[in-house]
Short mmCIF file of C-alpha atoms in Angstrom, two decimals:
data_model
loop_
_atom_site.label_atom_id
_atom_site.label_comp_id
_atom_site.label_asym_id
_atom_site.label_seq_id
_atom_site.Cartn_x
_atom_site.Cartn_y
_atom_site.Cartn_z
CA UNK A 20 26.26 75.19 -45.55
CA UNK A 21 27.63 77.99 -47.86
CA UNK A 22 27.29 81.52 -48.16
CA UNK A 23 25.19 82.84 -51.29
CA UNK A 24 28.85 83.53 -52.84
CA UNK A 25 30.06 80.69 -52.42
CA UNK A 26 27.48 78.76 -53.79
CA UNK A 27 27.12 80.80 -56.83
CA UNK A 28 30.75 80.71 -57.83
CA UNK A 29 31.24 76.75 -57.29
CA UNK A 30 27.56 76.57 -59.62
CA UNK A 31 29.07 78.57 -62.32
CA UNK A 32 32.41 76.98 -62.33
CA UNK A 33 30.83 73.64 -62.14
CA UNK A 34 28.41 74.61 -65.52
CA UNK A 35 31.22 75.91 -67.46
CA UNK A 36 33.17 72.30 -67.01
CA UNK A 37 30.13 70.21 -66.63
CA UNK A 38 31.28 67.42 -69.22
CA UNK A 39 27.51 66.55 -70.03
CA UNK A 40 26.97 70.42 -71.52
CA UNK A 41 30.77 70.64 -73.20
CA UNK A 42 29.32 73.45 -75.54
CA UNK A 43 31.27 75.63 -73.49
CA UNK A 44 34.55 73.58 -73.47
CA UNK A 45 34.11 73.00 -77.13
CA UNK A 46 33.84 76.55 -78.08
CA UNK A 47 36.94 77.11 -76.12
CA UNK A 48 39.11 74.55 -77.82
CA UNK A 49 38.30 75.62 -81.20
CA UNK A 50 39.03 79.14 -80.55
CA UNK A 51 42.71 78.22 -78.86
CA UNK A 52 43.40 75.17 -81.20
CA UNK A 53 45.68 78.08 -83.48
CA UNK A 54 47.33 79.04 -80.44
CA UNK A 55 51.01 77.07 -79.21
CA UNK A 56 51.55 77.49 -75.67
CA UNK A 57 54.53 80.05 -76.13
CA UNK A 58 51.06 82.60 -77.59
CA UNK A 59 49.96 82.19 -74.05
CA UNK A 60 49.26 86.21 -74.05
CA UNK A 61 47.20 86.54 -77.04
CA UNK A 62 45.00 83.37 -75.44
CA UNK A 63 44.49 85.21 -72.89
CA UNK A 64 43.38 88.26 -74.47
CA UNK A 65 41.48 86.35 -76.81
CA UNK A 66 39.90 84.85 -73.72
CA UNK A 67 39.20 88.18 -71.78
CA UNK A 68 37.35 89.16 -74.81
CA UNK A 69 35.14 86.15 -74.92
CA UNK A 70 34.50 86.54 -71.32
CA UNK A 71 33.71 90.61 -72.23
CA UNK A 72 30.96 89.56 -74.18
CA UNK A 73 29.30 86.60 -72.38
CA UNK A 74 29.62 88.57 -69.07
CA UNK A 75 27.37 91.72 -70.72
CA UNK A 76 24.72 89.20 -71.78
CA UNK A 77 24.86 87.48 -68.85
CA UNK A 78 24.16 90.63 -66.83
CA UNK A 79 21.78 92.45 -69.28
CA UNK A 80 19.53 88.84 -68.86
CA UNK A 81 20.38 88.38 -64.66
CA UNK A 82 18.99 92.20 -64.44
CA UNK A 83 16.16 91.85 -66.23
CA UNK A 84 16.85 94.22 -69.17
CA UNK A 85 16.14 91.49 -72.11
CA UNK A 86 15.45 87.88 -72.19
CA UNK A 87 16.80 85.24 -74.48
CA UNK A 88 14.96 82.38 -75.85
CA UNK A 89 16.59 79.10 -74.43
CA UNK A 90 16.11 76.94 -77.18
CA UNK A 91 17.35 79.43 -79.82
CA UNK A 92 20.64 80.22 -77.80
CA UNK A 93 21.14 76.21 -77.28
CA UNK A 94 21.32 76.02 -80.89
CA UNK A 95 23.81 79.36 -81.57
CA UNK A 96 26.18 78.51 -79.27
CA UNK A 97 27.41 75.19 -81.60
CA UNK A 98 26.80 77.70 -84.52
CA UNK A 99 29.40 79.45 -83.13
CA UNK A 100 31.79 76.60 -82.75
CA UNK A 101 31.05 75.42 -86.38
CA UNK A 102 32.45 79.08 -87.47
CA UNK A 103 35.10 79.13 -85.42
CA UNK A 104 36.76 75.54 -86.94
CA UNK A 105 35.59 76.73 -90.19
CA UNK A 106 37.66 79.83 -89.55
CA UNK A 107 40.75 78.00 -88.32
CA UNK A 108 41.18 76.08 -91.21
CA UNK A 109 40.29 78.70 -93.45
CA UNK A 110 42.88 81.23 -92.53
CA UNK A 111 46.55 80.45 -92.55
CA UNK A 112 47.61 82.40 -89.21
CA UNK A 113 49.90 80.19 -87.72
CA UNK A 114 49.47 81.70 -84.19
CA UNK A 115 52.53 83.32 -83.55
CA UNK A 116 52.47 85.53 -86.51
CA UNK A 117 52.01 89.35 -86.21
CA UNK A 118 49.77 89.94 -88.58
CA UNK A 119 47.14 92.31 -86.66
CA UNK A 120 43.90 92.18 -88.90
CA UNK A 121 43.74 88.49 -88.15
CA UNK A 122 44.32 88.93 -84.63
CA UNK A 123 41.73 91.60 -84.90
CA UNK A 124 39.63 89.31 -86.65
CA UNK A 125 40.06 86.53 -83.71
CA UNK A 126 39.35 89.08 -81.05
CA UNK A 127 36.15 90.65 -82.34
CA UNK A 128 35.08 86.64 -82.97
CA UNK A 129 35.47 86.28 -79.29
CA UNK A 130 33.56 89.10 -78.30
CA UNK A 131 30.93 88.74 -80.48
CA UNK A 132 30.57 84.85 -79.79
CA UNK A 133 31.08 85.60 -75.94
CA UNK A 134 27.79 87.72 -76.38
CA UNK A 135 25.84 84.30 -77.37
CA UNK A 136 27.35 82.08 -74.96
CA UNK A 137 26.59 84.68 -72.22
CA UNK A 138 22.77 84.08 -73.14
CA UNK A 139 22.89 80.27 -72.38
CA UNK A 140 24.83 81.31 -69.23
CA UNK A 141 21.85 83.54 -68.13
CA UNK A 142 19.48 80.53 -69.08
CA UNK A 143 20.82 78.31 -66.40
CA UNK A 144 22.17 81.64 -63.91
CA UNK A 145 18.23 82.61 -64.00
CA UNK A 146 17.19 79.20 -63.44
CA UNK A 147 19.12 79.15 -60.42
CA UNK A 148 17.79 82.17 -58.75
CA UNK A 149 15.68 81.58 -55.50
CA UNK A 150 12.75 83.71 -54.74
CA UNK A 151 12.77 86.42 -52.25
CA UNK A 152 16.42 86.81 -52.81
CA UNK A 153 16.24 89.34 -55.52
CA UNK A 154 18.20 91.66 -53.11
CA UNK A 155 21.55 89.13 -53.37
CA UNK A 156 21.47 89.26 -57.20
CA UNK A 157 24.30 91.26 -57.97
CA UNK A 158 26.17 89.35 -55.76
CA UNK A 159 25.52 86.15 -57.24
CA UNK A 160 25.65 87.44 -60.48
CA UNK A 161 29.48 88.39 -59.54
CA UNK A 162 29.74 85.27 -58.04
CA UNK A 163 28.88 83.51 -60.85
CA UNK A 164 30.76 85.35 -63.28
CA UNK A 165 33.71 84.42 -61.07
CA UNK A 166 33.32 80.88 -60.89
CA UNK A 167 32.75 80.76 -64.87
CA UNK A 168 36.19 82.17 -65.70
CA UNK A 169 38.05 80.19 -62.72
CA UNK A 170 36.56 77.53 -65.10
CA UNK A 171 37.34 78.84 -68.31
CA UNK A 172 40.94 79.56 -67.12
CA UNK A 173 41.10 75.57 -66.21
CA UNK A 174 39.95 74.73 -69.72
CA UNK A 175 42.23 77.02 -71.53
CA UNK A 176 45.52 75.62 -69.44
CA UNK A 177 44.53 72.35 -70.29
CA UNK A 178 44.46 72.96 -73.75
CA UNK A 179 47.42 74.77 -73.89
CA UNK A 180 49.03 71.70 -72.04
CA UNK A 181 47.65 69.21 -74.36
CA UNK A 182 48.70 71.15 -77.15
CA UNK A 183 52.29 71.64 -75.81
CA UNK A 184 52.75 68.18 -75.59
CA UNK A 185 51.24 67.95 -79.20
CA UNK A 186 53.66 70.14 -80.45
CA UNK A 187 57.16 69.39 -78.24
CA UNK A 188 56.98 66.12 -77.29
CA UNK A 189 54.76 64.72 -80.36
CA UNK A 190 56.18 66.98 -82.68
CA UNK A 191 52.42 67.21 -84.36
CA UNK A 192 52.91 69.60 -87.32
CA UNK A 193 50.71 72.62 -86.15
CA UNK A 194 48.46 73.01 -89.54
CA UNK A 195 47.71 69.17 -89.29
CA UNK A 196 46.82 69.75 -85.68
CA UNK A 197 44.47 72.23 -86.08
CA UNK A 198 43.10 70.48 -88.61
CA UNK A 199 42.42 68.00 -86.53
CA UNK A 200 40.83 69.75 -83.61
CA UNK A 201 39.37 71.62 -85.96
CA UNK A 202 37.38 68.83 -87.55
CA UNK A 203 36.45 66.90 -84.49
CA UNK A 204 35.22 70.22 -83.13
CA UNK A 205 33.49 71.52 -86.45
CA UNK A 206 31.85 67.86 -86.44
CA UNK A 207 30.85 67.57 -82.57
CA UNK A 208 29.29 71.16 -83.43
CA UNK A 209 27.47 70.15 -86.48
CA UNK A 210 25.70 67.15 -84.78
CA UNK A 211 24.72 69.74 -81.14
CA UNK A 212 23.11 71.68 -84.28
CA UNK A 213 20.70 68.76 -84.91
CA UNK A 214 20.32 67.96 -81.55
CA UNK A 215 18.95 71.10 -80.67
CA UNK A 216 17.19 72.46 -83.76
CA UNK A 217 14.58 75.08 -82.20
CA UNK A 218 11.55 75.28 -84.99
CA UNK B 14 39.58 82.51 -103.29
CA UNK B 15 39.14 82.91 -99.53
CA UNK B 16 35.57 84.76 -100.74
CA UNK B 17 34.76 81.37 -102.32
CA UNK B 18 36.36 79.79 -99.00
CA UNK B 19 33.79 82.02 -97.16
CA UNK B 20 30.55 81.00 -99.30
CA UNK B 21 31.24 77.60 -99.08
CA UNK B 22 31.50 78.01 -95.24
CA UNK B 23 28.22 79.61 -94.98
CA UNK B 24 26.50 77.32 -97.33
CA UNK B 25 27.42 74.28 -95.55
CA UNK B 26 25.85 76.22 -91.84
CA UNK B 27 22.75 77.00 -94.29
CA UNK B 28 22.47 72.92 -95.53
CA UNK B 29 23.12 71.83 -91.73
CA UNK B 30 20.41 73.74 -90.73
CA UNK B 31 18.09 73.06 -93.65
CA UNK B 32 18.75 69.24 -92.59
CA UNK B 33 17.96 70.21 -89.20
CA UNK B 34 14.53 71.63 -90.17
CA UNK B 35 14.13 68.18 -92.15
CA UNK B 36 14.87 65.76 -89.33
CA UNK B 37 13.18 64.67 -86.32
CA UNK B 38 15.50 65.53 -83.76
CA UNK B 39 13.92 66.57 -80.63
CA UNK B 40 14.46 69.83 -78.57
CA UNK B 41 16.83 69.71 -75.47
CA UNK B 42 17.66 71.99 -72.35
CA UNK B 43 20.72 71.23 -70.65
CA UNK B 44 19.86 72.99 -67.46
CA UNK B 45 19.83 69.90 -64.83
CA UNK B 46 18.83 71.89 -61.52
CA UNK B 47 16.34 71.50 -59.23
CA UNK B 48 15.76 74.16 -56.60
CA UNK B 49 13.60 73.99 -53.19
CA UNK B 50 13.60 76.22 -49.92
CA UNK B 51 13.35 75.39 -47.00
CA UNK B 52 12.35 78.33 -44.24
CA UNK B 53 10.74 78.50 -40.69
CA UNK B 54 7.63 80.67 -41.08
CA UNK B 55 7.30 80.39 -37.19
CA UNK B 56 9.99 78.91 -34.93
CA UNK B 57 8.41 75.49 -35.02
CA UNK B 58 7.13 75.21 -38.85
CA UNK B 59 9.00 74.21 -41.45
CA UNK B 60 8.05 74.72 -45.25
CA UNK B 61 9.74 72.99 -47.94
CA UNK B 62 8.91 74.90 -51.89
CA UNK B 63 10.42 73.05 -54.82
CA UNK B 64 10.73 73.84 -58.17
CA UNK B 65 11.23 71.05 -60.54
CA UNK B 66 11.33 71.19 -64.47
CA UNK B 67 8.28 69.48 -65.84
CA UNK B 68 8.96 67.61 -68.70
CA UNK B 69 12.01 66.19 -66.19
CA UNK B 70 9.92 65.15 -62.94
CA UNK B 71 7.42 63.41 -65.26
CA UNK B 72 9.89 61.39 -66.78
CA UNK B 73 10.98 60.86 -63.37
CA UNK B 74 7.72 59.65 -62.50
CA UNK B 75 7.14 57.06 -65.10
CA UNK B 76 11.06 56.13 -64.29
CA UNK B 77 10.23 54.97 -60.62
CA UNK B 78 6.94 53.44 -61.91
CA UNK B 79 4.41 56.07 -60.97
CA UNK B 80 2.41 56.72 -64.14
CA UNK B 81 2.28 60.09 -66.01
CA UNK B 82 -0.05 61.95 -63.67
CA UNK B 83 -0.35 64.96 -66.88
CA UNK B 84 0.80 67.63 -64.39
CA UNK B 85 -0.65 71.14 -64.31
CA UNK B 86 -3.21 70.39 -67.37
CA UNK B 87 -6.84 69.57 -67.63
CA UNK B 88 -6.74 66.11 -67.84
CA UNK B 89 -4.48 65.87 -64.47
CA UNK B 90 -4.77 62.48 -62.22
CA UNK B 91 -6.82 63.24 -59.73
CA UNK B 92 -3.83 61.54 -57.98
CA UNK B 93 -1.74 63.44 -58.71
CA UNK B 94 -0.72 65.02 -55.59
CA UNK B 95 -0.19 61.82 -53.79
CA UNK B 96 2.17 60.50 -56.27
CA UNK B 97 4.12 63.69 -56.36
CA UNK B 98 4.46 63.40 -52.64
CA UNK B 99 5.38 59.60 -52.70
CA UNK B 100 8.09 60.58 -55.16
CA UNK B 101 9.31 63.90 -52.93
CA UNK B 102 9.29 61.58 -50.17
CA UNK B 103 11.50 58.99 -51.68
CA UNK B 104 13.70 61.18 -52.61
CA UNK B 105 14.01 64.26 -50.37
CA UNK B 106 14.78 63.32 -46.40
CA UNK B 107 14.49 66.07 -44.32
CA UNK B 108 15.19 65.03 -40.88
CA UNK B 109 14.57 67.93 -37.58
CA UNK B 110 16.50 66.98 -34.47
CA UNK B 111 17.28 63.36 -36.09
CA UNK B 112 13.33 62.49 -36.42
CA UNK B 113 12.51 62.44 -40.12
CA UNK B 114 9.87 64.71 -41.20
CA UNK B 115 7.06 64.11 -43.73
CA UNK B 116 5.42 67.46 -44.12
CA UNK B 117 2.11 68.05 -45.57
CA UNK B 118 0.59 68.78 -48.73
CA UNK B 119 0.30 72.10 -49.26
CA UNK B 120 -0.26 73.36 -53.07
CA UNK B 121 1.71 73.24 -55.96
CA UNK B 122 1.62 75.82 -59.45
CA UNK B 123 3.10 76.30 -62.45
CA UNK B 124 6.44 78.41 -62.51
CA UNK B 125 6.07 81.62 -64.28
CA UNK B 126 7.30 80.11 -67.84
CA UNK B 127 5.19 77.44 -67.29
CA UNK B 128 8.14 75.05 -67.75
CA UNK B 129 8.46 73.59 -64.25
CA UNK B 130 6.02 73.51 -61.20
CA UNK B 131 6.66 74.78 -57.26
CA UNK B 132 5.44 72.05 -54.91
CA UNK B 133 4.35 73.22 -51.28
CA UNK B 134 4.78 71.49 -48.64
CA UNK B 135 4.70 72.06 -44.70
CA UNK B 136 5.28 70.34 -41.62
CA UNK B 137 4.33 71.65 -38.19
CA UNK B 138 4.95 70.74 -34.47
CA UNK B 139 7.96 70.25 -35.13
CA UNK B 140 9.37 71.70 -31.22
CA UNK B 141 12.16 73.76 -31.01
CA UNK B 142 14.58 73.15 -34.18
CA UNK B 143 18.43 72.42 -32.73
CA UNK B 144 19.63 70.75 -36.20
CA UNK B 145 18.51 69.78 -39.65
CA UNK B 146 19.93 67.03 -41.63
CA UNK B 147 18.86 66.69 -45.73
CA UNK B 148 19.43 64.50 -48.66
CA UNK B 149 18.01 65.41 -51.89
CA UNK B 150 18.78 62.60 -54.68
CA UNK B 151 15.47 64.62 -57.04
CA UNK B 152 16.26 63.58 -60.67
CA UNK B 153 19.47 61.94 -60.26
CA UNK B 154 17.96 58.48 -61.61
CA UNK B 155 18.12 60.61 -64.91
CA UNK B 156 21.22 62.41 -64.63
CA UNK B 157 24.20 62.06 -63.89
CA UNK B 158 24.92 65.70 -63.85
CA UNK B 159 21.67 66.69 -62.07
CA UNK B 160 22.27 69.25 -59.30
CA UNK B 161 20.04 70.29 -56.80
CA UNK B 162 20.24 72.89 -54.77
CA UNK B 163 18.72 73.77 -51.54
CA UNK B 164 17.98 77.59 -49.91
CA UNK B 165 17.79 77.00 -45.71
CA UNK B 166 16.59 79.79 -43.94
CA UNK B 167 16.21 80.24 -40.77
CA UNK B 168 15.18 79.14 -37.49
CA UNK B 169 16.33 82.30 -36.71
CA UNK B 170 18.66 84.57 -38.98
CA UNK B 171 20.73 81.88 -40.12
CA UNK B 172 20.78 80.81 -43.87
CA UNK B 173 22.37 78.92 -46.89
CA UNK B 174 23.21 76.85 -49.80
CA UNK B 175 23.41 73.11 -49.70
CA UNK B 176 24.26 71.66 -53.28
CA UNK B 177 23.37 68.41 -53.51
CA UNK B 178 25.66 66.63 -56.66
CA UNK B 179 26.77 63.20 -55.14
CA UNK B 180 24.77 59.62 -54.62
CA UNK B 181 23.67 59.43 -50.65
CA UNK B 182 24.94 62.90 -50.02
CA UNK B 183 23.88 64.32 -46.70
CA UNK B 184 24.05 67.28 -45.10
CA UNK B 185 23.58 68.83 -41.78
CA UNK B 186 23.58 71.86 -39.88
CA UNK B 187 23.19 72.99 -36.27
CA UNK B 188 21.06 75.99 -34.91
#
């Protein structure tokens, strides 16, 4: 039997890497697919600011303050992946460069995308809730929180890994390879979007 | 150039969703979680609440051959209680000092969103609880990812989580 802690943090680590909802993953491998593994700081930053947003939204919902349609937020969150593959092939930023307005750019797409994501969080976080136990929600609501990033910090290594080996041992050219995550991402996205069209 | 770039990006989110308004695709919720409680209202009672998404457990019901009893509307089976309990039963084993338990009907109603319902049950005479063993398989015979978690409370100020994720998973706990 677990404490209320513990259960919230394995629930929220186990939604964030449950492979039959990979909206999360996805959204995370189209936002690091510009990144090599030597930009390891900036993913991580880019990361904290994704987790910025989606923890506020999470909280404002877990506390009451607003509420966020279910069906509407199941549909933004591959809206949001669609932008970000769009973006990465758009822009020419090859992930180690210095240029700060793109970096800018990136982090403020994190944030503001971490906001959305944060509402589907809630969705499930809420439906998890058990009556009477209003009095433990803060600390399931931290709980949870915690287990989401020790799950988005699983997803991001392994993408950095995969796209080490991509790059070293490969020797994948980096625009054609995120290109290609890109696309399969940008695709995977589009067809979520039909999947879960809300009118 | 990259303002063209841009336009083109947001016209092809504007024809994705105009297609999307087009086609027939249905509605989905990814949230597969089931919830129930389990507390001792008096030292030898036990009461068993669980909330199950609707369009889910019905589903569930024609699944394992049960019918659609049209849960929680107007035109409800007047069975309908019976067959929820036959499919509770089949799939939730609660067993109090190794004896399994079949509690009683109780009442069910809709959740506050009117998405999913809270079925009441309660067993009594049970004697003085010394360990509770439970398997809860609700929903997994749709998917594979289904989770269900259980709240024990009690005999006495003891209380949990149990999260129920794997085929024949059982769990038990002393008092």
């Amino acid at each position: 039997m677990h404490s209320p802690f513990i259960t919230f943090v394995q629930l929220g680590f186990d939604h964030i890497l449950d492979l039959n909802g990979y909206d999360h993953i996805l959204f995370l491998v189209a936002l690091c697919a510009v990144y090599t593994f030597s930009a390891w700081k900036k993913v991580a930053l880019l990361a904290t600011a994704f987790t910025i947003g989606h923890s506020l939204t999470l909280a404002l919902s877990a506390l009451g303050i607003v509420r966020f349609p279910g069906e509407i937020i199941e549909f933004l969150i591959p809206v949001t992946i669609l932008l970000t593959a769009i973006y990465n092939v758009m822009h020419k930023n090859n992930g180690t460069s210095e240029n700060q307005q793109l970096i800018r750019l990136n982090y403020l797409f994190a944030l503001a995308f971490g906001l959305v994501h944060g509402m589907g969080f809630s969705n499930f976080f809420r439906s998890s809730l058990m009556p009477g136990e209003e009095g433990q929600l803060l600390t399931q609501l931290l709980a949870f929180n915690i287990g989401v990033e020790l799950g988005q910090l699983v997803i991001v290594g392994l993408i950095l890994g995969i796209s080490y080996v991509a790059f070293n041992i490969l020797k994948t050219k980096q625009r054609e390879w995120v290109v290609f995550v890109s696309g399969a991402a940008a695709g995977v996205a589009l067809v979520l979007m039909l999947e879960t069209k809300f009118w | 150039m990259k303002n063209k770039a841009i336009c083109l990006a947001f016209l092809l989110v504007f024809s994705v969703v105009w297609l999307g308004a087009s086609l027939p695709f249905p509605a989905a919720h990814d949230i597969h979680l089931s919830k129930c409680q389990i507390t001792f209202p008096v030292e030898n009672t036990l009461d068993l609440k669980c909330h199950i998404w609707l369009d889910d457990l019905t589903a569930a019901l024609v699944l394992n051959g049960l019918g659609d009893p049209k849960l929680l509307t107007p035109g409800e089976a007047p069975d309908a209680n019976t067959i929820l309990m036959k499919y509770l039963f089949s799939k939730i084993k609660i067993r109090v000092n190794g004896q399994l338990i079949q509690p009683a009907w109780v009442d069910k109603k809709a959740s506050e969103d009117g998405l999913a319902v809270w079925i009441h049950l309660q067993a009594q005479n049970l004697g003085k609880v010394k360990t509770v063993s439970v398997t809860n398989e609700l929903l997994r015979e749709l998917y594979r990812d289904q989770q269900n978690i259980v709240h024990l409370k009690g005999p006495g100020s003891r209380q949990g989580y149990l999260i129920f994720e794997k085929p024949g998973q059982q769990e038990s706990i002393n008092f």
